[in-house]
Coordinates of C-alpha atoms in Angstrom, one line a residue:
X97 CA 10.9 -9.3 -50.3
X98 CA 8.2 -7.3 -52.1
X99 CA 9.0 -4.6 -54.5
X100 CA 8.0 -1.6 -52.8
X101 CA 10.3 -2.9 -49.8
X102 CA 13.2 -3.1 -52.0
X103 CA 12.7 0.1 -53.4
X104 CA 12.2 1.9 -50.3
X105 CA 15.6 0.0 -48.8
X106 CA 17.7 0.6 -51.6
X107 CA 21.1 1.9 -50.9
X108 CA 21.6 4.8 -52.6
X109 CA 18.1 6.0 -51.6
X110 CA 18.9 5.6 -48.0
X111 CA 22.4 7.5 -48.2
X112 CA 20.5 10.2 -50.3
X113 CA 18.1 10.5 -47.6
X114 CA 20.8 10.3 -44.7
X115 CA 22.6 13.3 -46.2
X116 CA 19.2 15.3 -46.8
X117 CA 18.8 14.7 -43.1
X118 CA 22.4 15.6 -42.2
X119 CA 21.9 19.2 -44.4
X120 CA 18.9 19.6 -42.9
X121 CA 20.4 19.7 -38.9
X122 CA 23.0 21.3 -39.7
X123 CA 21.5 24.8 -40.4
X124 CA 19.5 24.6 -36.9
X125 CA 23.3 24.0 -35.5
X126 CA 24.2 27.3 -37.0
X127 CA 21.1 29.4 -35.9
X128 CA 22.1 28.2 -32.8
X129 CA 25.3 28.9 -32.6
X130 CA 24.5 31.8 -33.8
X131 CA 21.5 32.9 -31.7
X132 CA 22.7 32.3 -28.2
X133 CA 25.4 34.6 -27.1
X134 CA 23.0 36.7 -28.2
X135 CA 20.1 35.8 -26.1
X136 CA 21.8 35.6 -23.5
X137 CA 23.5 39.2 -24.0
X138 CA 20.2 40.4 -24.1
X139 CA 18.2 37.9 -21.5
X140 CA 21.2 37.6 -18.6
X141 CA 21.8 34.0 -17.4
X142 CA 18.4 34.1 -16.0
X143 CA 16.3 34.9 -18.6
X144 CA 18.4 32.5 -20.4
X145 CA 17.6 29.5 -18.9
X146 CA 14.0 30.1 -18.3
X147 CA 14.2 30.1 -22.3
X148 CA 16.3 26.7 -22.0
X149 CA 13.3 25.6 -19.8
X150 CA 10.5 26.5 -22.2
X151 CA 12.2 24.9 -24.9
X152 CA 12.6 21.5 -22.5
X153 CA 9.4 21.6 -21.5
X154 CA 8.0 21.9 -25.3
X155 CA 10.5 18.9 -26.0
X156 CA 9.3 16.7 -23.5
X157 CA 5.2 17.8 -23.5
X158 CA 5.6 16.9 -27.2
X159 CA 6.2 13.6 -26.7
X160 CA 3.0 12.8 -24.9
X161 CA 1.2 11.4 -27.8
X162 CA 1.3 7.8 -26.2
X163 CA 3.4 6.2 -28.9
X164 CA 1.6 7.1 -32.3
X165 CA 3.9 8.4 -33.9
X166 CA 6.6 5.6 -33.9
X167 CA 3.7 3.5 -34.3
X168 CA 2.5 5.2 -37.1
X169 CA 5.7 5.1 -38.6
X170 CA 6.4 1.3 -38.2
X171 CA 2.8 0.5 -39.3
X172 CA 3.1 2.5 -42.5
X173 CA 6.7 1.1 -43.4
X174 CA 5.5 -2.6 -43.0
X175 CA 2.5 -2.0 -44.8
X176 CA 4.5 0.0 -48.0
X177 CA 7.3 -2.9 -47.5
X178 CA 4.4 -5.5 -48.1
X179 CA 3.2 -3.4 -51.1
X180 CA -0.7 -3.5 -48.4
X181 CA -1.7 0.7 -49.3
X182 CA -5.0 -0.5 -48.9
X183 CA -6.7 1.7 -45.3
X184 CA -3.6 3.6 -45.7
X185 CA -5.5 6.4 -45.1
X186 CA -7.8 5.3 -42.4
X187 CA -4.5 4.3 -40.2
X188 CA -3.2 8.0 -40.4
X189 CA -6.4 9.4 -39.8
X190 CA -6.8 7.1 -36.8
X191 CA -3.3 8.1 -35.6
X192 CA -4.4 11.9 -36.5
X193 CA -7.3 11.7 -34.2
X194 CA -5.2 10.1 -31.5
X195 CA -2.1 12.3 -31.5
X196 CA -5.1 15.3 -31.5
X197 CA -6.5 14.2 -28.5
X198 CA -3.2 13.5 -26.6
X199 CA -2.1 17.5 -28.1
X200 CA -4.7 18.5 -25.8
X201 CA -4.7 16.9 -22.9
X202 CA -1.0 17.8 -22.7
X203 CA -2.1 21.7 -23.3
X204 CA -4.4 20.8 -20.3
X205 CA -1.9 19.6 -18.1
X206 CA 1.1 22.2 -18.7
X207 CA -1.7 24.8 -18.0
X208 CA -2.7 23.3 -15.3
X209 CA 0.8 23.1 -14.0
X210 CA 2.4 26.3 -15.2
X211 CA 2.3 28.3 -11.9
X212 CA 3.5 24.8 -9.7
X213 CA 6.4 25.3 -12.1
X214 CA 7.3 28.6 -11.7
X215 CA 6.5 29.1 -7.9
X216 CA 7.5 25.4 -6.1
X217 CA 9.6 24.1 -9.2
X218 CA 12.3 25.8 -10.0
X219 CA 14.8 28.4 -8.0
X220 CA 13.8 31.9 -10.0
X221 CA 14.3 35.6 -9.7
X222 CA 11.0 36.9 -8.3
X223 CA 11.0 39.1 -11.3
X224 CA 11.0 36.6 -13.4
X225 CA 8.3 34.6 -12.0
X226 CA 5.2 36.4 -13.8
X227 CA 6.7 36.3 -17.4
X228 CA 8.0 33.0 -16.9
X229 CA 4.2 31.3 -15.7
X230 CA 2.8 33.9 -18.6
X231 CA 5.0 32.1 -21.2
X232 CA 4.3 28.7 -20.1
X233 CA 0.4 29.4 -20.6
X234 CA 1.5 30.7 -23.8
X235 CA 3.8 27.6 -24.7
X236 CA 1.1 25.2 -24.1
X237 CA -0.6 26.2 -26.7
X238 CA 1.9 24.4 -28.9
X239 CA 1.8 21.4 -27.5
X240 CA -0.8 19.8 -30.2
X241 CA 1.1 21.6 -32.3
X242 CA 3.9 19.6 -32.1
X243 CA 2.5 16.1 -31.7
X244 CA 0.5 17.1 -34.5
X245 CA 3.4 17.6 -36.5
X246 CA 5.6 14.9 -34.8
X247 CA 3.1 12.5 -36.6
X248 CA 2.8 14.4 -39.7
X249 CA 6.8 13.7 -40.3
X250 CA 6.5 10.3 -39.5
X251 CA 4.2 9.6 -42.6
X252 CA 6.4 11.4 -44.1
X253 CA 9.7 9.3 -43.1
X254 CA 7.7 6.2 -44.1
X255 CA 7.1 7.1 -47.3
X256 CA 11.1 8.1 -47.6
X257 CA 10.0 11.8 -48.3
X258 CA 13.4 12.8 -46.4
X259 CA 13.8 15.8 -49.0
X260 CA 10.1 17.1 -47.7
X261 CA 11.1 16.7 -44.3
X262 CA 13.7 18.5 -44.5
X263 CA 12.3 21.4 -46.2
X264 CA 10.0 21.8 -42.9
X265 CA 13.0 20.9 -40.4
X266 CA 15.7 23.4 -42.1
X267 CA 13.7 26.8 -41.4
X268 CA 11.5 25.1 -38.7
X269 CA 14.8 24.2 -36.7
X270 CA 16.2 27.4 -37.7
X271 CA 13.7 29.7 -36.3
X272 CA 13.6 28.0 -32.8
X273 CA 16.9 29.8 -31.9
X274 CA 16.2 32.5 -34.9
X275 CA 13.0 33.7 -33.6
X276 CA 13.6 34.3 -30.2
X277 CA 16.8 36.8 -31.9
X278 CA 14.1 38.6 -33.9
X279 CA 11.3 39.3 -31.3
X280 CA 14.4 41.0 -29.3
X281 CA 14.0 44.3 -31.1
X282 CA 10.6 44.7 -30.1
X283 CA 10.7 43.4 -26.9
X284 CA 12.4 41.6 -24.6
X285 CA 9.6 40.0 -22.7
X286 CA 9.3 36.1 -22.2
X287 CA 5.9 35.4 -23.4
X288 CA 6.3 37.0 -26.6
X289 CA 9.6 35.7 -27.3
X290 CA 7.9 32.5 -26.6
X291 CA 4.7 33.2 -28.9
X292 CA 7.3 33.6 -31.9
X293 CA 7.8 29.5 -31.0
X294 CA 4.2 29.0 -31.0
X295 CA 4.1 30.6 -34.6
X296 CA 6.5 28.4 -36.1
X297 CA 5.0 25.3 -34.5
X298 CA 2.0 26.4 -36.4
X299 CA 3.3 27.3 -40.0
X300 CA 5.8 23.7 -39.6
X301 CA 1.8 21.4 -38.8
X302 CA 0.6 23.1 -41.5
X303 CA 3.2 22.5 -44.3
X304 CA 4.0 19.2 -43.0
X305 CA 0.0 18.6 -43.5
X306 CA 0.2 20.3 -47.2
X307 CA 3.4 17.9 -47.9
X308 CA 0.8 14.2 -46.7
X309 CA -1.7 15.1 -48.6
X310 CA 0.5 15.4 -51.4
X311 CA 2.5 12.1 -50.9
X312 CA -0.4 9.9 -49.4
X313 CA -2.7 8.9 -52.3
X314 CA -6.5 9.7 -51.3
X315 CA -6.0 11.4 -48.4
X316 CA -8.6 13.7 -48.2
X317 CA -11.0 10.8 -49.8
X318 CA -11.2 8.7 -46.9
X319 CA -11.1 10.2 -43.5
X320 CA -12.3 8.1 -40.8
X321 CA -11.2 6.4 -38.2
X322 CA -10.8 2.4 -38.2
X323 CA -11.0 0.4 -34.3
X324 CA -8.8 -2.3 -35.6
X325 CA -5.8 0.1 -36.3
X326 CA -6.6 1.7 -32.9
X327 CA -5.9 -1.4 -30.8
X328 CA -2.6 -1.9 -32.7
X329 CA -1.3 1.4 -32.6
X330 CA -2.4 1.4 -28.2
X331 CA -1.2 -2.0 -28.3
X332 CA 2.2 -1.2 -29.8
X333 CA 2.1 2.4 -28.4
X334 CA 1.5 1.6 -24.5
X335 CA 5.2 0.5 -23.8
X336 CA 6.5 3.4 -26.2
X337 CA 4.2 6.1 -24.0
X338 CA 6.3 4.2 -21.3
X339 CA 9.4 5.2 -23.3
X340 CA 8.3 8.8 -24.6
X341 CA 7.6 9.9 -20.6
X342 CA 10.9 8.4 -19.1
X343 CA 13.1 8.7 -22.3
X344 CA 12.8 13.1 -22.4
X345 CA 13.1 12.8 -18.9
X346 CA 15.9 11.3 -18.5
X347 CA 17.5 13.8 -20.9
X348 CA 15.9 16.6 -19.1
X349 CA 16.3 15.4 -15.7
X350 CA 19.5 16.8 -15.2
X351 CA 18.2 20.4 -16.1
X352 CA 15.4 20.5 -13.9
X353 CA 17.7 19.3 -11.6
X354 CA 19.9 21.8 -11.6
X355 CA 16.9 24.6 -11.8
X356 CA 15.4 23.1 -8.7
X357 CA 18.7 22.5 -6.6
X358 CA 20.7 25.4 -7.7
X359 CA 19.1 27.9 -9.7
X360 CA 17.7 28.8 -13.1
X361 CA 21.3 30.9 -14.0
X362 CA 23.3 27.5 -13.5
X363 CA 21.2 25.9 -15.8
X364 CA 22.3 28.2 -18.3
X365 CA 25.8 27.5 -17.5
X366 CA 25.1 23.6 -17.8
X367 CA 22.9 24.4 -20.6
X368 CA 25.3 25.7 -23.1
X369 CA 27.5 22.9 -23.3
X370 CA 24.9 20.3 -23.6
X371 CA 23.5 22.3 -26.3
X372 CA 26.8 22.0 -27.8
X373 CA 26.5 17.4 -27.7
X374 CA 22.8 17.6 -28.5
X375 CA 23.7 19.7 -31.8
X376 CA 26.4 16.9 -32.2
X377 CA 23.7 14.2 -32.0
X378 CA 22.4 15.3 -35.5
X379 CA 25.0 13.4 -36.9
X380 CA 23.2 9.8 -35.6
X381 CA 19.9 11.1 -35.2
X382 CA 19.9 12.0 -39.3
X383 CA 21.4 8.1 -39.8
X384 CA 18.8 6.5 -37.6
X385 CA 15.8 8.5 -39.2
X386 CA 16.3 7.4 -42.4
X387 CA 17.3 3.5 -41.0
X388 CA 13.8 3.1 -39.3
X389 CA 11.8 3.1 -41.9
X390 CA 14.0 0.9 -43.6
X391 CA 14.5 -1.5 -40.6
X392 CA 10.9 -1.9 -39.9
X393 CA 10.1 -3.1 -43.9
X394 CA 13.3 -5.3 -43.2
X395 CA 13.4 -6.6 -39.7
X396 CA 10.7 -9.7 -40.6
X397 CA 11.1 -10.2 -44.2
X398 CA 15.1 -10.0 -44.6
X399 CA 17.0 -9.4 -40.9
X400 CA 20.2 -10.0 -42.1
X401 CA 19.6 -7.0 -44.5
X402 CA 18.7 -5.4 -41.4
X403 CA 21.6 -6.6 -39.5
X404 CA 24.0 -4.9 -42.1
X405 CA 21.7 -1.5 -42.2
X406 CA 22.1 -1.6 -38.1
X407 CA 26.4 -2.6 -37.8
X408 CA 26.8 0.4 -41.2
X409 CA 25.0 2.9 -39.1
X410 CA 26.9 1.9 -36.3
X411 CA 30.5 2.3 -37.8
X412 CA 29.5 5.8 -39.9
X413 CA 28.6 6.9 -36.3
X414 CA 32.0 6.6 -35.2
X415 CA 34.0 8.0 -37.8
X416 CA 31.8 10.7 -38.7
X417 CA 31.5 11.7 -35.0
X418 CA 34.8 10.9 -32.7
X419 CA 36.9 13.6 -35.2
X420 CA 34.3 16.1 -34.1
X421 CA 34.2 15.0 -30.2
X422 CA 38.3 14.9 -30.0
X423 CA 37.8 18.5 -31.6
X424 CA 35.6 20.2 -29.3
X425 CA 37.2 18.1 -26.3
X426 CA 40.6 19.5 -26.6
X427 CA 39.7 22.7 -27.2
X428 CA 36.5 23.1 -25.1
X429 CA 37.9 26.1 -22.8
X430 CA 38.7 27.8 -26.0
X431 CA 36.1 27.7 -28.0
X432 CA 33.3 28.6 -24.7
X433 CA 35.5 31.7 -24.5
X434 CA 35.5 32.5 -28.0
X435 CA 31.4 31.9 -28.2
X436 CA 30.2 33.1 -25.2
X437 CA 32.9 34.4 -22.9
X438 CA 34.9 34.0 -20.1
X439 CA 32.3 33.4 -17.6
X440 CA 30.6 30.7 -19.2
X441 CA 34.1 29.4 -20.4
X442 CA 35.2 29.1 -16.5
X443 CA 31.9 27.0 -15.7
X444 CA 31.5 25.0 -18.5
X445 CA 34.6 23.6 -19.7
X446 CA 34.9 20.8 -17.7
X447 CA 31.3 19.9 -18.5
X448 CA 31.5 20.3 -21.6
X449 CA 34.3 17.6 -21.6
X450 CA 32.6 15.1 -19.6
X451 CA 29.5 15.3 -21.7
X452 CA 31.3 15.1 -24.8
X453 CA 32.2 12.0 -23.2
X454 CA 29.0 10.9 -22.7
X455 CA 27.7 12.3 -26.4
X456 CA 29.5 9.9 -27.9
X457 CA 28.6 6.9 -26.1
X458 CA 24.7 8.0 -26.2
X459 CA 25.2 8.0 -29.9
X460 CA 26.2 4.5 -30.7
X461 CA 22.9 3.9 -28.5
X462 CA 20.4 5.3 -31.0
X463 CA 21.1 2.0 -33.4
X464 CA 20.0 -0.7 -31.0
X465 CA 17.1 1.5 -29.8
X466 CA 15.7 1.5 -33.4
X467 CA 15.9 -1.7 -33.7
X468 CA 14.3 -2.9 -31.2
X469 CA 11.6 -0.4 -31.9
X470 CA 11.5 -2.1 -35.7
X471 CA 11.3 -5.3 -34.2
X472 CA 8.2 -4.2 -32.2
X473 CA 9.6 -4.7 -28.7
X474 CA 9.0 -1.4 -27.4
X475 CA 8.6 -2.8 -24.2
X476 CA 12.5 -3.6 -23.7
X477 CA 13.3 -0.2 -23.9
X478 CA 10.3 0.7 -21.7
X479 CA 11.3 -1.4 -19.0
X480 CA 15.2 -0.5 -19.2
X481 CA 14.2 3.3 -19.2
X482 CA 12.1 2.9 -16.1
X483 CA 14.6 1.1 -14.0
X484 CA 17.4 3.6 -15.1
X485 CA 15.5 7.1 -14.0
X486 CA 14.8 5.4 -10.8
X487 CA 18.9 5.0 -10.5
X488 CA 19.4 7.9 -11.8
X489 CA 17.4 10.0 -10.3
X490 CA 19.3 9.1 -7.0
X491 CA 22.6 9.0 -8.7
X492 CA 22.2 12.9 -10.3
X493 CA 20.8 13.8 -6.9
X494 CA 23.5 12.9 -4.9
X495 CA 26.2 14.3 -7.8
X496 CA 24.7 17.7 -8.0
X497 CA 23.8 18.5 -4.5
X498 CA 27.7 17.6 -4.3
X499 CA 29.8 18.8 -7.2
X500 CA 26.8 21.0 -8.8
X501 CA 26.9 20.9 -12.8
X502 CA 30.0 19.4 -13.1
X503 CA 28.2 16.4 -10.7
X504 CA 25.1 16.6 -13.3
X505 CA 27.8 15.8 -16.0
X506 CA 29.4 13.0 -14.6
X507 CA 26.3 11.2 -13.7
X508 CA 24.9 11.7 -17.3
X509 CA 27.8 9.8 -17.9
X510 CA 27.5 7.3 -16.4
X511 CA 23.5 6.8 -17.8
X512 CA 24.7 7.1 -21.0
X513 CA 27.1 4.0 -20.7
X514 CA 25.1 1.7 -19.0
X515 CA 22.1 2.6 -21.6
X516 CA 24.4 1.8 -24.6
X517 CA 25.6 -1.6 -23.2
X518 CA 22.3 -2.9 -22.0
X519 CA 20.5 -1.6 -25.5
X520 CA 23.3 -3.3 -27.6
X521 CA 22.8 -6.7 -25.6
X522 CA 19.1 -6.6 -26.3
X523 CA 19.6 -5.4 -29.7
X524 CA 21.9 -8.4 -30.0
X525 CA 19.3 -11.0 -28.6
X526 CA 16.4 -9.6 -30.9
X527 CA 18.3 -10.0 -34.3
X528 CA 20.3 -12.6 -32.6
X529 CA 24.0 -10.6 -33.7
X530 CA 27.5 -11.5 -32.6
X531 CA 29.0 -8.7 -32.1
X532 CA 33.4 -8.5 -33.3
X533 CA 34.3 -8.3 -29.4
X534 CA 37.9 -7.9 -30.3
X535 CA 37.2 -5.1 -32.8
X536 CA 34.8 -3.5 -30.3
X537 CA 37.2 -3.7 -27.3
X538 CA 39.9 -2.3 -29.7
X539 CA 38.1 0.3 -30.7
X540 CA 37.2 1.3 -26.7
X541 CA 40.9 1.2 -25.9
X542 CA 41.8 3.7 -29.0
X543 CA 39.2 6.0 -27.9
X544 CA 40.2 6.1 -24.0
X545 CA 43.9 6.6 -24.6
X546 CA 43.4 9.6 -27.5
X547 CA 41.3 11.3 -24.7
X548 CA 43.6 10.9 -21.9
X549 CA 46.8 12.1 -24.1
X550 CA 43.9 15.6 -25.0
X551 CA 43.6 15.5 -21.2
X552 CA 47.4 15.6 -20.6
X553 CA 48.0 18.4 -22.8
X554 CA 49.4 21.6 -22.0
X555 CA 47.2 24.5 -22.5
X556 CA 49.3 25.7 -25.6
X557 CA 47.3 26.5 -28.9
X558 CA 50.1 25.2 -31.1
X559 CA 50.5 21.9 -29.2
X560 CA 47.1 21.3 -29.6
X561 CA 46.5 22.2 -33.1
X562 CA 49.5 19.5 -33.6
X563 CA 47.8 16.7 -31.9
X564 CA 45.0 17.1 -33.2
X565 CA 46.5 16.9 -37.0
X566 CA 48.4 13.8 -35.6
X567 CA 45.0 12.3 -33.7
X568 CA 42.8 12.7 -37.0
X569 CA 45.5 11.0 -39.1
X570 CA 45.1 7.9 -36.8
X571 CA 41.9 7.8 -36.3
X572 CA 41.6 7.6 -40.3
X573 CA 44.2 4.9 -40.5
X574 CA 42.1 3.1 -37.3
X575 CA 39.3 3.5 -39.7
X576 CA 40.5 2.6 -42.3
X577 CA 41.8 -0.7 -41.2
X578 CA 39.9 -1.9 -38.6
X579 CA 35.8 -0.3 -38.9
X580 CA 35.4 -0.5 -42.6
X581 CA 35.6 -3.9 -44.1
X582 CA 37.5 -4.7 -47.5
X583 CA 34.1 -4.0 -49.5
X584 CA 33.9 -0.6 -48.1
X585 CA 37.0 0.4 -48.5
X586 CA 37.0 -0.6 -52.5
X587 CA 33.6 1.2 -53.0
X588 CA 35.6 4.2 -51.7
X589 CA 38.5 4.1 -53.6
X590 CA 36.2 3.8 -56.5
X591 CA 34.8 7.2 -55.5
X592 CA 38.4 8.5 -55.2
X593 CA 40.3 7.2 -57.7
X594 CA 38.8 9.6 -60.6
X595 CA 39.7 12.5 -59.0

């Protein structure tokens, strides 16, 4: 292993990094917590989830940049783990000029599209429908904006600059719920809530660009564009552009779903749960980000290293995440009446629980996903992503036309599980791992019967407070004796013993 590898992998630096990335969610969490009872106070349900649409339609536009970002991520961690910086800078400017061109085509195509969305797409308030088609014109204007900077971060991530990302992400993050708050003053009109995005798309490309130039010797010195990196980045990036179209809409699917079949109001009511488990996923989405640059400098030169870096990640998913599930689970008709009422508490509750369900079994699945994307076989996940929206599709169809967003839950569900199995077996036959079946199966049965015992409770706030001071003494002890092996557990007495 070179030395640049091992410094790059080194444990300390990647727990460093993993906690800059788990500060730098968190504040976003908060913003929106705080932000949107007070849109929707201000917007109604409707104007709401034409917001929650706008921000889903930036999210999965932004992803349209045909791999090259995860590309240029996995190219620039294998050449820094082989110690190769030589046409460092001609492979970002090549994946520069290729994200650029991707930005806008996509600002093409959501213009193109804006009023089919509006008028055929989605059920909406006729007096909604001009501000909403003005504000997707406006929105697409980001969209190279955020590829841009999608690309930007990854150089970053590379490099294991996670303290510069995350002085983009904090107020970047921030400001996506924050903004909207602040335009509401002035007006209360879609599109120029919606250009407040567009602004902080712009100052995050250009910071993020300041922060490469600084990292990235000789940036600015060489800037052209090299063929040979081109066919690896398209060659590597054709099965991810498989993944970044089907993977958003799989997560959005639901939503659209439930804008097209019901209305644009219930997807406010289905939206402010799931906001709730996609604000949870920080928790592996900050492990992962920092494990990918690592695993692709690892994967070929040391994969038992790698194996390790993907079962740890694994096993701090699941204690740092199931406490904070259970909590939210048991007392999901509490806290939706406490945060935004009684209303959206009668709607959401029991889709809150069934995609907290589903949160935590999606987030085991971001660890075999990585490393299959480290191990350059992008085209596994392609090809399992394709075959499940088809399924799905009819599946979440059929659910919501029958149970509406409580139907939209349960079959999110059910994706979520069958992704995280067939991921982990693939995962498994790349880096050829035995998984601890007992220990995994163990584990499963833990988790199902603390649910059902939160499900059988009584809707008493004292009898819940008590089980859950009993449920997060066991799940330590489970922890403690049955996740974390006997070198784990003396690195953190070591830690605990001085105080």
């Amino acid at each position: 292993m070179s030395e640049n590898s091992r410094t790059l992998t080194k444990s300390n630096l990647l727990a460093k990094n993993t906690i800059y990335n788990l500060v730098g969610q968190a504040f976003p969490v908060g913003a929106a917590i705080f932000s949107i009872p007070i849109l929707i106070n201000n917007m109604g349900a409707d104007g709401f989830g034409v917001l929650t649409l706008a921000w889903m339609v930036t999210g999965y536009f932004g992803l349209l940049d045909l791999g090259i970002g995860r590309s240029l991520t996995k190219m620039l961690s294998e050449k820094l783990g082989r110690d190769d910086i030589q046409g460092v800078p001609d492979l970002i400017w090549t994946a520069l000029m290729l994200t650029g061109l991707m930005g806008l085509f996509g600002c093409l195509l959501l213009s193109f599209f804006a009023s089919v969305l509006v008028d055929d797409l989605f059920v909406m308030p006729l007096a909604l429908r001009a501000q909403a088609e003005t504000s997707f014109y406006v929105l697409a204007i980001s969209i190279p904006l955020v590829i841009a900077s999608s690309a930007l971060s990854g150089i970053l991530q590379a490099y294991q600059r996670f303290d510069l990302v995350n002085i983009v992400r904090v107020p970047v993050g921030s400001l996506t719920f924050l903004a909207p708050v602040l335009v509401l003053p002035f007006s209360e009109k879609l599109s120029y809530i919606v250009a407040s995005l567009v602004i902080v798309r712009f100052l995050e490309g250009v910071t993020n660009f300041v922060f490469c130039v600084r990292v990235v010797p000789n940036l600015l010195n060489n800037i052209r564009v090299q063929l040979t990196y081109l066919e690896k980045m398209l060659r590597f990036g054709g099965w991810m552009t498989v993944s970044n179209i089907i993977g958003p809409l799989i997560i959005y699917l639901d939503r659209f779903m439930i804008g097209s079949i019901i209305s644009v109001a219930a997807v406010a009511y289905y939206a402010a749960p799931s906001e709730i488990v996609n604000r949870l996923m920080v928790i592996p989405g900050a492990i992962v980000g920092v494990l990918f640059p690592a695993l692709g400098a690892l994967t070929g030169p040391d994969p038992n290293k790698a194996k390790n870096l993907f079962f740890n990640g694994v096993k701090y998913t699941f204690i740092a995440i199931f406490p904070l599930v259970l909590i939210f689970f048991t007392f999901a008709q509490e806290g939706l009446t406490i945060w935004l009422g009684d209303e959206f508490s009668l709607g959401g509750t029991i889709v809150l629980k069934w995609l907290m369900i589903g949160g935590l079994i999606s987030s085991f699945s971001y660890f075999p996903f990585a490393v299959l994307h480290a191990a350059g076989r992008p085209d596994l996940t392609a090809k399992v992503h394709f075959i499940e929206v088809l399924i799905y599709t009819v599946i979440a169809w059929m659910l919501i036309n029958k149970y509406g967003i409580e139907g939209a839950a349960v079959a999110w569900v059910l994706r979520a599980t069958v992704d995280s199995v067939i991921l982990f077996y693939l995962a498994g036959r790349t880096l050829k791992i035995t998984y601890p079946k007992f220990t995994v199966l163990l584990t499963a049965a833990f988790v199902v019967i603390i649910l059902c015992i939160s499900i059988s409770l009584p809707q008493v706030i004292y009898i819940k407070l008590w089980f859950l001071a009993l449920a997060i003494v066991f799940i330590f002890l489970f922890s403690w004796r049955i996740i974390l092996n006997l070198g784990e557990r003396d690195l953190l007495l070591s830690y605990v013993k001085p105080l």
